[in-house]
XYZ file of C-alpha atoms in Angstrom:
616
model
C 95.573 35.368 63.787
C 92.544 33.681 62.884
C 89.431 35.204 61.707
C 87.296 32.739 63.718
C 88.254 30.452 66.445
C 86.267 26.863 67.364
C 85.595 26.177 70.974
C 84.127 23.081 72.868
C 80.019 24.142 73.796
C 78.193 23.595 76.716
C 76.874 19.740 75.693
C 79.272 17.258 73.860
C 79.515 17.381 70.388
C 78.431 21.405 70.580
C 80.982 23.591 68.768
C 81.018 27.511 69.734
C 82.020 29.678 66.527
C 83.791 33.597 67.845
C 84.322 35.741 65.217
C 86.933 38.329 65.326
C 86.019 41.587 64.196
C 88.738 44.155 63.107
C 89.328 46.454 65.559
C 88.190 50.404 65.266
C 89.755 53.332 67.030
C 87.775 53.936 70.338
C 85.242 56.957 70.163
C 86.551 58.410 73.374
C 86.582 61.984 72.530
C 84.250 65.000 73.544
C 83.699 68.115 72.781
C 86.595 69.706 75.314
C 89.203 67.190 73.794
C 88.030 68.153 70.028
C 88.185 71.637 70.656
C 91.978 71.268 72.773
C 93.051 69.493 69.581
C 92.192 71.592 67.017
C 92.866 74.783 69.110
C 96.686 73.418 69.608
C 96.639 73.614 65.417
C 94.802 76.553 64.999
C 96.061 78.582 67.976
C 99.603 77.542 66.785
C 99.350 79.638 63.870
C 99.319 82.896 65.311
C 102.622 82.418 66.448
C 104.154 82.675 62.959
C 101.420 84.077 60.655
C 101.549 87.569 62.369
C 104.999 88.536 61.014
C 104.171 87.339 57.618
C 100.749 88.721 57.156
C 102.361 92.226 59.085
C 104.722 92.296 56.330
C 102.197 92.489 53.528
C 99.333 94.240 55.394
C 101.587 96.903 57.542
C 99.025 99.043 59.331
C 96.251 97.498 58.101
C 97.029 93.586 59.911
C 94.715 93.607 62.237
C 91.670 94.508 59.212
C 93.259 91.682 57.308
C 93.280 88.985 59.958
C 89.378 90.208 60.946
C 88.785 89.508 57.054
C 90.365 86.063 56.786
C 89.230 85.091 60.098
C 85.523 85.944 58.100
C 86.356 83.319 55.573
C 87.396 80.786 58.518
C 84.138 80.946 59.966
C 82.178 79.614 56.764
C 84.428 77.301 56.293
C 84.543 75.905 60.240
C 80.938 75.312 59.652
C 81.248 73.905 56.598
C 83.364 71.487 58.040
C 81.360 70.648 60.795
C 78.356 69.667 58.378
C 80.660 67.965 56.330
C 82.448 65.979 59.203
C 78.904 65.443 61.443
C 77.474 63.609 58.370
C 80.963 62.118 57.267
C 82.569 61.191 60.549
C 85.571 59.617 58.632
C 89.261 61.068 58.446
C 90.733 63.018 55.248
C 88.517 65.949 55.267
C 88.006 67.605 51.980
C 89.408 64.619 50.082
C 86.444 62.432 51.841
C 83.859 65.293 51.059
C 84.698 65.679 47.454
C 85.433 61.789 47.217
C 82.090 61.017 48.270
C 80.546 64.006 46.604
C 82.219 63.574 42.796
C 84.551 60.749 42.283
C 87.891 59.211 42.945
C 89.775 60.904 40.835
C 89.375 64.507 42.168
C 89.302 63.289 45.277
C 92.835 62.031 44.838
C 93.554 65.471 43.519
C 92.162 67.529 46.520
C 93.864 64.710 48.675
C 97.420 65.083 46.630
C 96.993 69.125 47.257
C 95.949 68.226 51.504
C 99.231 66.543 51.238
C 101.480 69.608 50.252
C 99.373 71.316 53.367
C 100.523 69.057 55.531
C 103.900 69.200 54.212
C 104.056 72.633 54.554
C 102.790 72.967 58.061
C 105.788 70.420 59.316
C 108.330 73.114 57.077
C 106.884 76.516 58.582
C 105.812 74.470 62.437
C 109.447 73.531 62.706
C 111.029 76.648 61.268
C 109.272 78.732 63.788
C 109.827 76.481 66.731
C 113.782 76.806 66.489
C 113.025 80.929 66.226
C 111.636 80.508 69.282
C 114.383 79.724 71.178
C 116.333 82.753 70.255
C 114.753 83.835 73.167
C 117.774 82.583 75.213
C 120.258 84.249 73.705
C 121.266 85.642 76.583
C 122.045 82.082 78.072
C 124.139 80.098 75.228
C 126.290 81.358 72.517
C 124.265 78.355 70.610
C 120.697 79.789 70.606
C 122.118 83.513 69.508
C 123.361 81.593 66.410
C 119.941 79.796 66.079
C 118.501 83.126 65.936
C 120.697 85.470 64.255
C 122.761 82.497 61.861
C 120.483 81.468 58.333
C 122.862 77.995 58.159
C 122.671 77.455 61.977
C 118.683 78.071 61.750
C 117.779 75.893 58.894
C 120.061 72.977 59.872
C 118.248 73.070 63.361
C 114.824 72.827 61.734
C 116.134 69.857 59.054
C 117.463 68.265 62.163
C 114.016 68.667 64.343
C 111.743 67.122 61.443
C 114.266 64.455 60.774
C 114.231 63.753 64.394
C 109.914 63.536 64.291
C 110.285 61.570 61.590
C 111.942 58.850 63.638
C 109.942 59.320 66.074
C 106.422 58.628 63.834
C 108.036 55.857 62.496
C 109.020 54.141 65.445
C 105.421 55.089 66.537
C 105.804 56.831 70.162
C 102.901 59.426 70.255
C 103.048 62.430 71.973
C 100.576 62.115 74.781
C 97.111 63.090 74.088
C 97.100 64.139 78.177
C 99.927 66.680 77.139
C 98.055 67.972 74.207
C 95.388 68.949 76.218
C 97.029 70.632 79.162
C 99.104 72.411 76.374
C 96.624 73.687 74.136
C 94.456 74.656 77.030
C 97.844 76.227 78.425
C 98.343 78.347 75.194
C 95.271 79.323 75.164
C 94.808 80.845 78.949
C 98.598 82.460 77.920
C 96.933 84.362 75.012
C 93.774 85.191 77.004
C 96.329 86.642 79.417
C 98.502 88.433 76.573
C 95.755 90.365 75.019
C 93.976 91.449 78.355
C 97.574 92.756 79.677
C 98.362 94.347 76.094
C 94.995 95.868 76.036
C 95.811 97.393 79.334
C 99.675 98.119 79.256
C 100.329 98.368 75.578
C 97.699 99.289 73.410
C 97.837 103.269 71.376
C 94.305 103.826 69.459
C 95.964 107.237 68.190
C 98.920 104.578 66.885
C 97.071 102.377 65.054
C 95.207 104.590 63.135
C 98.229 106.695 62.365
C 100.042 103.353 60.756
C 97.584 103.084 58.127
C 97.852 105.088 54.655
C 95.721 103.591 52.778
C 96.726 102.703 48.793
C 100.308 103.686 49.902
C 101.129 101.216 52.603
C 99.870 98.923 52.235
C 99.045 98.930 48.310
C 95.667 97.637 47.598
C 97.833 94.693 46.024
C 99.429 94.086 48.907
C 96.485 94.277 50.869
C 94.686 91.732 49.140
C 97.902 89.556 49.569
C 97.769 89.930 53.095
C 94.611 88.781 53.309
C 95.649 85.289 51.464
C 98.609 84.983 53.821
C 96.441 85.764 56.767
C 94.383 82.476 56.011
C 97.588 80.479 57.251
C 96.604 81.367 60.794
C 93.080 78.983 60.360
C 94.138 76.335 58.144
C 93.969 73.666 61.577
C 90.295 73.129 61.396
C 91.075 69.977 59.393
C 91.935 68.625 62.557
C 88.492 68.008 63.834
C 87.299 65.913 60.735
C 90.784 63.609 60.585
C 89.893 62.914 64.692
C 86.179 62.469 63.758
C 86.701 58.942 64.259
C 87.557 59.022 67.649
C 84.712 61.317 68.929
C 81.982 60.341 71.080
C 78.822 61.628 69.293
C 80.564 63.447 66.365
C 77.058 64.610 65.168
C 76.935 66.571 68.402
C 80.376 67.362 69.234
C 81.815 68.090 66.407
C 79.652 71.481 65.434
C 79.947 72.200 69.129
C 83.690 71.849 69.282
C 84.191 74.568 66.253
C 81.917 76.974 67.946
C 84.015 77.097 70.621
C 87.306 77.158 68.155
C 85.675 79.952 66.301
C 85.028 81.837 69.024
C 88.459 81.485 71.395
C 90.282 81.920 67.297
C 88.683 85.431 66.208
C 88.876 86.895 69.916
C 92.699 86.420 69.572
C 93.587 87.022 66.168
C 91.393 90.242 66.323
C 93.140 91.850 69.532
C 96.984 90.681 69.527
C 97.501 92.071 65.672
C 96.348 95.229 66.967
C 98.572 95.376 70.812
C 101.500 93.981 67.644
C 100.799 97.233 65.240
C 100.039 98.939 68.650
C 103.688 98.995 70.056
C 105.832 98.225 66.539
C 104.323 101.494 64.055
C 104.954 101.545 60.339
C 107.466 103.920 59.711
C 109.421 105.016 56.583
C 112.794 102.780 56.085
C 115.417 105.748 55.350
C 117.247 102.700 53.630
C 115.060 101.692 51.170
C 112.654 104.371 51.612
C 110.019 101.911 52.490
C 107.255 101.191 54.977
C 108.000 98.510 57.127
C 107.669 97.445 61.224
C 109.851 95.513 63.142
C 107.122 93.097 63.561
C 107.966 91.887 60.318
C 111.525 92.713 60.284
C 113.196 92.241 63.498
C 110.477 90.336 64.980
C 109.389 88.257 62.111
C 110.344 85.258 63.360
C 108.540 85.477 66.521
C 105.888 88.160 66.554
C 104.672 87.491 70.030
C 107.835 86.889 72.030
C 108.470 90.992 70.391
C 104.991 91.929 71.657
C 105.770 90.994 75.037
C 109.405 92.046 75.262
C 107.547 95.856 75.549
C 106.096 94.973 79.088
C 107.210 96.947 81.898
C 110.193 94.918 83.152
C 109.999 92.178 85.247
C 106.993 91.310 83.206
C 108.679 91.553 80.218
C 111.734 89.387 81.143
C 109.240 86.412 82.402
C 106.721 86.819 79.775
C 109.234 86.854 76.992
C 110.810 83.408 78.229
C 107.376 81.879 79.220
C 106.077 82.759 75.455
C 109.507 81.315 74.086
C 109.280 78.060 75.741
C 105.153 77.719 75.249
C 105.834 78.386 71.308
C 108.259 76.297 71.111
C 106.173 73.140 72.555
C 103.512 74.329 70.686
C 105.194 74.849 67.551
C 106.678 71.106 67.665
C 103.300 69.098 68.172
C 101.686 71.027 65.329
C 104.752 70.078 63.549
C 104.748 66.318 64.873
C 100.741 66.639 64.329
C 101.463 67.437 60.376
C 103.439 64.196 60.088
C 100.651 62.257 61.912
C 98.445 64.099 59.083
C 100.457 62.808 56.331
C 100.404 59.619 57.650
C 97.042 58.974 57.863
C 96.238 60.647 54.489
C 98.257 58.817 52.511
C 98.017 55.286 54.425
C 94.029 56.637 53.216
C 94.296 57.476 50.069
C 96.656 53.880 49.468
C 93.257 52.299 51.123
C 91.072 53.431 48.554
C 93.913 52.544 45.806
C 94.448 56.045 44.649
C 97.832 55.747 45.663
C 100.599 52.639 45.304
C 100.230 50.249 47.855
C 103.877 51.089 49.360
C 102.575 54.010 50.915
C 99.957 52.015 53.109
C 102.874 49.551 53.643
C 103.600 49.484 57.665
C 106.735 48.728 59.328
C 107.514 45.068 59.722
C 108.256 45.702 63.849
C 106.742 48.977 64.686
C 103.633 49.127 62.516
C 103.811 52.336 61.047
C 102.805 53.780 57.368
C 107.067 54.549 57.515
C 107.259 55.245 53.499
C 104.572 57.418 53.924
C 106.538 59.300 56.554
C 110.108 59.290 55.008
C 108.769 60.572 51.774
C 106.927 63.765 52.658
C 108.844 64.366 55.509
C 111.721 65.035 52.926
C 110.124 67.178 50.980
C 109.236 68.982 54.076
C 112.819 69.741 54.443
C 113.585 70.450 50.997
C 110.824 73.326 51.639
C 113.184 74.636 54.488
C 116.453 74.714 52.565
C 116.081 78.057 50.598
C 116.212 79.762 53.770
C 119.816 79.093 53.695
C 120.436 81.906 50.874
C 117.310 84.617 51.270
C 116.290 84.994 55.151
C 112.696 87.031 54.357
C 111.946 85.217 51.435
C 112.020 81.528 53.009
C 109.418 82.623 55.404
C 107.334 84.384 52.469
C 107.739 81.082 50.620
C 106.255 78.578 52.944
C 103.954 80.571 54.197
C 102.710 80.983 50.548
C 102.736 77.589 49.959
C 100.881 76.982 53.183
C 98.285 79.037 51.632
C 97.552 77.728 48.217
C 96.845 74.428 49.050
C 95.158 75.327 51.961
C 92.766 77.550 49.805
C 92.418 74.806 47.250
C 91.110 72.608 49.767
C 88.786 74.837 51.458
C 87.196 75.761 48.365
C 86.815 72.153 47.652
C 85.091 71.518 50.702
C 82.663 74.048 49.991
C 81.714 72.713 46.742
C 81.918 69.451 47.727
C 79.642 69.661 50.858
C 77.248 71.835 48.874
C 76.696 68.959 46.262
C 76.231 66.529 48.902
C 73.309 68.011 49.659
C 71.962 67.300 46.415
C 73.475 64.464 45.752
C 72.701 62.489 48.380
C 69.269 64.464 50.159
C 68.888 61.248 52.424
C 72.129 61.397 54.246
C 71.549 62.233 58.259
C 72.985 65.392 58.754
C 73.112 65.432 62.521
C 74.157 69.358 62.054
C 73.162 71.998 59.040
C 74.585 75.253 58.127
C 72.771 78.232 58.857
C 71.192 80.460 56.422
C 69.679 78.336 53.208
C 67.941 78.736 50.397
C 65.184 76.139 49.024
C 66.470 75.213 45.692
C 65.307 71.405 43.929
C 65.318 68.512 46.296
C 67.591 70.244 48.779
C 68.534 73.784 49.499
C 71.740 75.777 48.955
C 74.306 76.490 51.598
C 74.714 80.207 51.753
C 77.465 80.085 53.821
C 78.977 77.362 51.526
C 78.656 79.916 48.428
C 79.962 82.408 50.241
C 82.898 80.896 51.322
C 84.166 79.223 47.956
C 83.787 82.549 46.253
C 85.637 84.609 48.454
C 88.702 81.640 49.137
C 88.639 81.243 44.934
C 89.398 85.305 45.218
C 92.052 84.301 47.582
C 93.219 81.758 45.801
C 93.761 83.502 42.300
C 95.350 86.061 43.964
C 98.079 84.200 45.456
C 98.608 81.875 42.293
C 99.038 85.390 40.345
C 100.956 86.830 42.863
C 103.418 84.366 43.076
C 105.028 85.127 46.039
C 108.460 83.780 46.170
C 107.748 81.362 42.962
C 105.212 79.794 45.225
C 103.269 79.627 42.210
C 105.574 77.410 40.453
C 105.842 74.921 43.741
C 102.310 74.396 43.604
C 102.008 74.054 40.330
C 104.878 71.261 39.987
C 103.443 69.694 42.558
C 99.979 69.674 41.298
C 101.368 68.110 37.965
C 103.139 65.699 39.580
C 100.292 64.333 41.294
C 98.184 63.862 38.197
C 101.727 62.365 36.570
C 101.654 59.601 39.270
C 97.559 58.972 39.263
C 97.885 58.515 35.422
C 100.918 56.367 35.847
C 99.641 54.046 38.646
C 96.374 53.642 36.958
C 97.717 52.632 33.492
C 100.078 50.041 35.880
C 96.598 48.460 37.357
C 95.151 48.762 33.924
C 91.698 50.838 35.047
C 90.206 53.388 33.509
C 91.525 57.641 34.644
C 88.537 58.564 34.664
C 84.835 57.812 36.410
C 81.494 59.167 35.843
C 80.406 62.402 38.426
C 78.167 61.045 41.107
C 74.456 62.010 39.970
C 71.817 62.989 42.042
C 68.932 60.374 42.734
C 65.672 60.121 40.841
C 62.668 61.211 42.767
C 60.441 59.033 43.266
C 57.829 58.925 39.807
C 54.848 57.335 39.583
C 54.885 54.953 37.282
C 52.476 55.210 34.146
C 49.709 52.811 34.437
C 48.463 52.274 30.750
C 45.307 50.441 30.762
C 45.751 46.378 29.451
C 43.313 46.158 26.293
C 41.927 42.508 26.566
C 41.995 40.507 23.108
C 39.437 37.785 21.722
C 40.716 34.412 21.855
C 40.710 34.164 18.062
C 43.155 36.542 18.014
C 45.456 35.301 19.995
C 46.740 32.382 17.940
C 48.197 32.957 14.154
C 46.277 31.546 11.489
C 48.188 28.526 10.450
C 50.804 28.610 13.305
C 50.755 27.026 16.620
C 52.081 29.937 18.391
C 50.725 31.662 21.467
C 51.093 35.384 21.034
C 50.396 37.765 24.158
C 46.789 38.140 25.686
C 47.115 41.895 26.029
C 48.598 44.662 24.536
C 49.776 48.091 25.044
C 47.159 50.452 24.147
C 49.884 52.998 23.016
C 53.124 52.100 21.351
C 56.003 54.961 21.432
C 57.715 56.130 18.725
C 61.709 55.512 19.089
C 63.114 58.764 20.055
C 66.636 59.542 19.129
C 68.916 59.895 22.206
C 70.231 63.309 22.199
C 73.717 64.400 24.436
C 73.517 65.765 28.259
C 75.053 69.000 27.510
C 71.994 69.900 24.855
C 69.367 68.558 27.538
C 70.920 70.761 29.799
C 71.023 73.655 27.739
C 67.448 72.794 26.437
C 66.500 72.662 29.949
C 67.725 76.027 30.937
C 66.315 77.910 28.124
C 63.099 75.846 29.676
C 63.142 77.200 32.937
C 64.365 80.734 32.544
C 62.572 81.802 29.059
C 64.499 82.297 25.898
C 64.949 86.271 26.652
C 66.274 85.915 30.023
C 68.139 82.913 30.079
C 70.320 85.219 26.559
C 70.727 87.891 29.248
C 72.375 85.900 31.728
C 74.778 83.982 29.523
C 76.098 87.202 28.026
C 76.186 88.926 31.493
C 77.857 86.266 32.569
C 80.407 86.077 29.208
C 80.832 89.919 29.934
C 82.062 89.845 33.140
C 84.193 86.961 32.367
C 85.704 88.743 29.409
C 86.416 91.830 31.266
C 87.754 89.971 34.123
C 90.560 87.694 31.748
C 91.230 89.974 28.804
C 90.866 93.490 30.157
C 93.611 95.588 32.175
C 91.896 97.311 34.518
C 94.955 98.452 36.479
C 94.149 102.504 36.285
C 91.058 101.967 38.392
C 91.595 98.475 39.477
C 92.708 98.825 43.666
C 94.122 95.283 43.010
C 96.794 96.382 40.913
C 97.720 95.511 36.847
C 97.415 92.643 35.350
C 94.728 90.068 35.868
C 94.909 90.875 39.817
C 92.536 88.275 41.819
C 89.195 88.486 39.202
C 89.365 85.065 37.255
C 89.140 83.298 41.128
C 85.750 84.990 41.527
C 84.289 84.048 38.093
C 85.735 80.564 37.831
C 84.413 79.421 41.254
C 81.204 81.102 40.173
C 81.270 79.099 37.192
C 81.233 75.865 38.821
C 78.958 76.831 41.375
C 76.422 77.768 39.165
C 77.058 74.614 37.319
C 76.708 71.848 40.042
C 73.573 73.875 41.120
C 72.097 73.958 37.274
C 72.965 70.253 37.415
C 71.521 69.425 40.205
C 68.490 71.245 39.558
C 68.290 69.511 35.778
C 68.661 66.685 37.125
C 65.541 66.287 39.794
């Protein structure tokens, strides 16, 4: 169709130019819709991530998911600064796009990827658990439950199904969402205020934890990591910032409300869960375990509420089976949307080949984008075939690390922003800042990256069910195919980091010395030299490198004695972090445990903010 179309005017011989103008998604979303949308993500989670993080944490579940659900808050608001200032979709590949350049934006993009991979693996793995909650009614669901072949094939054949189903393009409906996700959320209101009053054992709780035996410190911290799956959702505000009416307003209001209806939940059911399934010594293996990550692992809640009174029990058990599994399959539908519209993105901006921005000749949809990941979605479901437990450990873990790696990003990213670019309407700021240069630093924002880089570490040295080695490979492969499809288009790999802007400087006025008109002419040529004159001529001055301006710079600010003292603190605590074994008094256990996380992230904190500041 035509960009512009002629039409006959009012008077003869008048021509009427109408210019077509792409067409933009309609911003027809408020606050109650964001919050439905991200809620049917976020709340999702629970449903899953309480047998996994139970099976690390044992008694202590409840303190874990309190802990992580610490981190999610700094990083919900992070988000929402982020997002109300950015209103475009991809998240932390937009922030730190905008905020460094396009290359490790591709890289925190590549990494979102894997997350949204991973959610369509563990979404659809769970949903089919569900169902084993009908055992009782079909020989076909007690296989689905009990059978490792039976379960795995049902959850290859569920995301191939939503693949054909995102390709062809029909949409769940976004009226359906919203009764759903407003649905799960009343059921969970409703779950913890009967398990408060039916269920819950304060004497029990406190008896199931021992603390440095079970869990291990180790194990502990693990949980902790793993308990992050259960808020990785809250991209789903920022990729529907697009569609939202006043983002700058509804967007921070919307995760206020996620924040709140999230922690109330994941605070309470963890501890009805520990409550009614106590850690107990396995005579087996002489182990601690609970059947809420044994028996129950595969659907925590549905065990919670199968200890009602019956005929509670009975309905509550098949109202929680059905609800998850709904649930379960739009966050797993939503995590193929999510790839979608990433990739068809990151094509846009030619980080990635073309093909993946390349839309179905009939139905319009990004359908290499789709068939690709959606793959390797179930590849990440086909271990489960051989080792029950550690299929669920494994995506789960997965889940984690790149959901880490992109929160921390978004920290760092929206934390330069401010400094970067100090004229950018920020509709909504974080709490809690600290007047630093031409901007201030987001406390929140430091607080955050440090303790997800601690998270992070910890689960990359962990390596829980060669997680380590998934992420890794897949990390590697992304840089593999940036290098390769740059060299193709013949542009540089690399780009300069986004500076901050000059202040505004006055400019030096030097005074015009006026000459006599004999001097203005050469003796014996006829050429005009200037009129006027600099009073003071500069001496060239050799150009020296950034990094010894910067270091020149430092010394500056902070004095030659203290600015020593804080580079060999600094190298101390690095040192003894890397290179010493600290495993006798360490409660992380041997080796390295989670330490590097914590200095590295420093590191580059206090370098973008040295930068920054150098740089003014």
């Amino acid at each position: 169709m035509p960009d512009s179309v002629a039409r006959r005017g009012s008077r003869p011989g008048d021509l009427r130019v109408v210019v077509r103008r792409p067409a933009k998604l309609p911003r027809t979303l408020g606050p109650g819709a964001l919050f439905a949308a991200c809620y049917g993500n976020v709340g999702s989670s629970i449903y899953y991530a309480l047998g996994v993080t139970a099976a690390f944490a044992l008694g202590l579940t409840p303190v874990a998911l309190i802990l992580a659900g610490f981190i999610f808050v700094t990083t919900a608001l992070n988000y929402a600064e982020g997002t109300a200032a950015l209103p475009h979709a991809g998240g932390s590949s937009s922030f730190a796009r905008r905020a460094f350049n396009q290359p490790i934006g591709f890289i925190v993009g590549w990494v979102q990827l894997l997350n949204y991979t991973a959610t369509v693996s563990i979404s659809a793995y769970f949903a089919i658990g569900y169902l084993g909650v009908f055992e009782r009614y079909s020989p076909i669901f007690r296989e689905l439950r009990h059978n490792d072949l039976w379960h795995v094939t049902a959850t290859v054949v569920l995301i191939g199904f939503l693949m054909v189903v995102n390709v062809i393009g029909i949409q769940e409906s976004s009226l359906l969402n919203l009764v759903l996700a407003f649905t799960d959320l009343v059921t969970q209101f409703v779950l913890v205020i009967l398990g408060l009053i039916l269920l819950l054992n304060i004497r029990t709780v406190i008896e199931n934890v021992h603390l440095g035996l079970a869990p291990t410190w180790g194990s502990f911290l693990a949980s902790i990591s793993i308990a992050m799956v259960t808020y990785t959702g809250i991209e789903t505000i920022s990729n529907l910032s697009e569609e939202a009416k006043d983002p700058g307003r509804n967007v921070p209001r919307a995760t206020w409300w996620v924040i709140i209806a999230v922690l109330f939940v994941s605070a309470f059911l963890p501890t009805i869960g520990m409550s009614v399934f106590p850690v107990h010594l396995d005579p087996n293996n002489h182990q601690y375990v609970t059947e809420l990550a044994t028996r129950y692992k595969d659907d925590p809640v549905a065990g919670i509420v199968s200890k009602f009174v019956q005929p509670l029990a009975f309905w509550a058990e098949m109202w929680v089976g059905f609800l998850a599994f709904t649930i379960l399959v739009i966050a797993t539908n939503a995590g193929l949307i999510g790839i979608s519209r990433l990739s068809y993105s990151l094509a846009g901006f030619d980080l990635l080949p073309k093909r993946f921005a390349k839309l179905h000749p009939k139905f319009q949809t990004p359908y290499i984008s789709i068939v690709v990941f959606g793959i390797v979605a179930a590849v990440l479901v086909l271990p489960g075939i051989i080792v029950h437990g550690t299929q669920i450990d494994l995506m789960a873990a997965v889940y984690s690390l790149a959901a880490t790696f992109a929160f921390c990003s978004a920290h760092l990213s929206v934390m330069r922003l401010r400094f970067i670019e100090p004229a950018l309407h920020r509709p909504y700021r974080m709490p809690w800042n600290i007047r630093f240069g031409r901007d201030s630093i987001p406390v929140l924002s430091i607080v955050g990256a440090l303790f997800i880089g601690t998270v992070f570490t910890q689960l990359v040295f962990q390596n829980i069910s060669n997680s380590t080695f998934i992420f890794m490979g897949w990390l590697a492969l992304g840089v593999l195919t940036y290098v390769a499809y740059r060299r193709y288009r013949k542009e540089p790999l690399w780009e300069p980091l986004e500076v901050p802007p000059p202040h505004d400087r006055d400019v030096e006025r030097v005074p015009f010395e006026s000459l006599p008109r004999s001097a203005r002419y050469r003796m014996g040529r006829r050429e005009r030299v200037s009129g006027h004159v600099a009073a003071i001529q500069r001496p060239h001055e050799r150009h020296r490198p950034t990094w010894q301006l910067e270091l020149e710079l430092f010394f500056a600010r902070h004095g030659a004695v203290r600015g020593i003292l804080i580079v060999l603190v600094f190298a101390a605590i690095s040192g003894l972090a890397v290179f010493v074994d600290l495993s006798p008094i360490d409660p992380t256990g041997p080796g390295l445990g989670w330490s590097p996380g914590l200095v590295i992230v420093a590191f580059i904190a206090a370098y973008l903010l040295n930068r920054s500041h150098a740089e003014q």
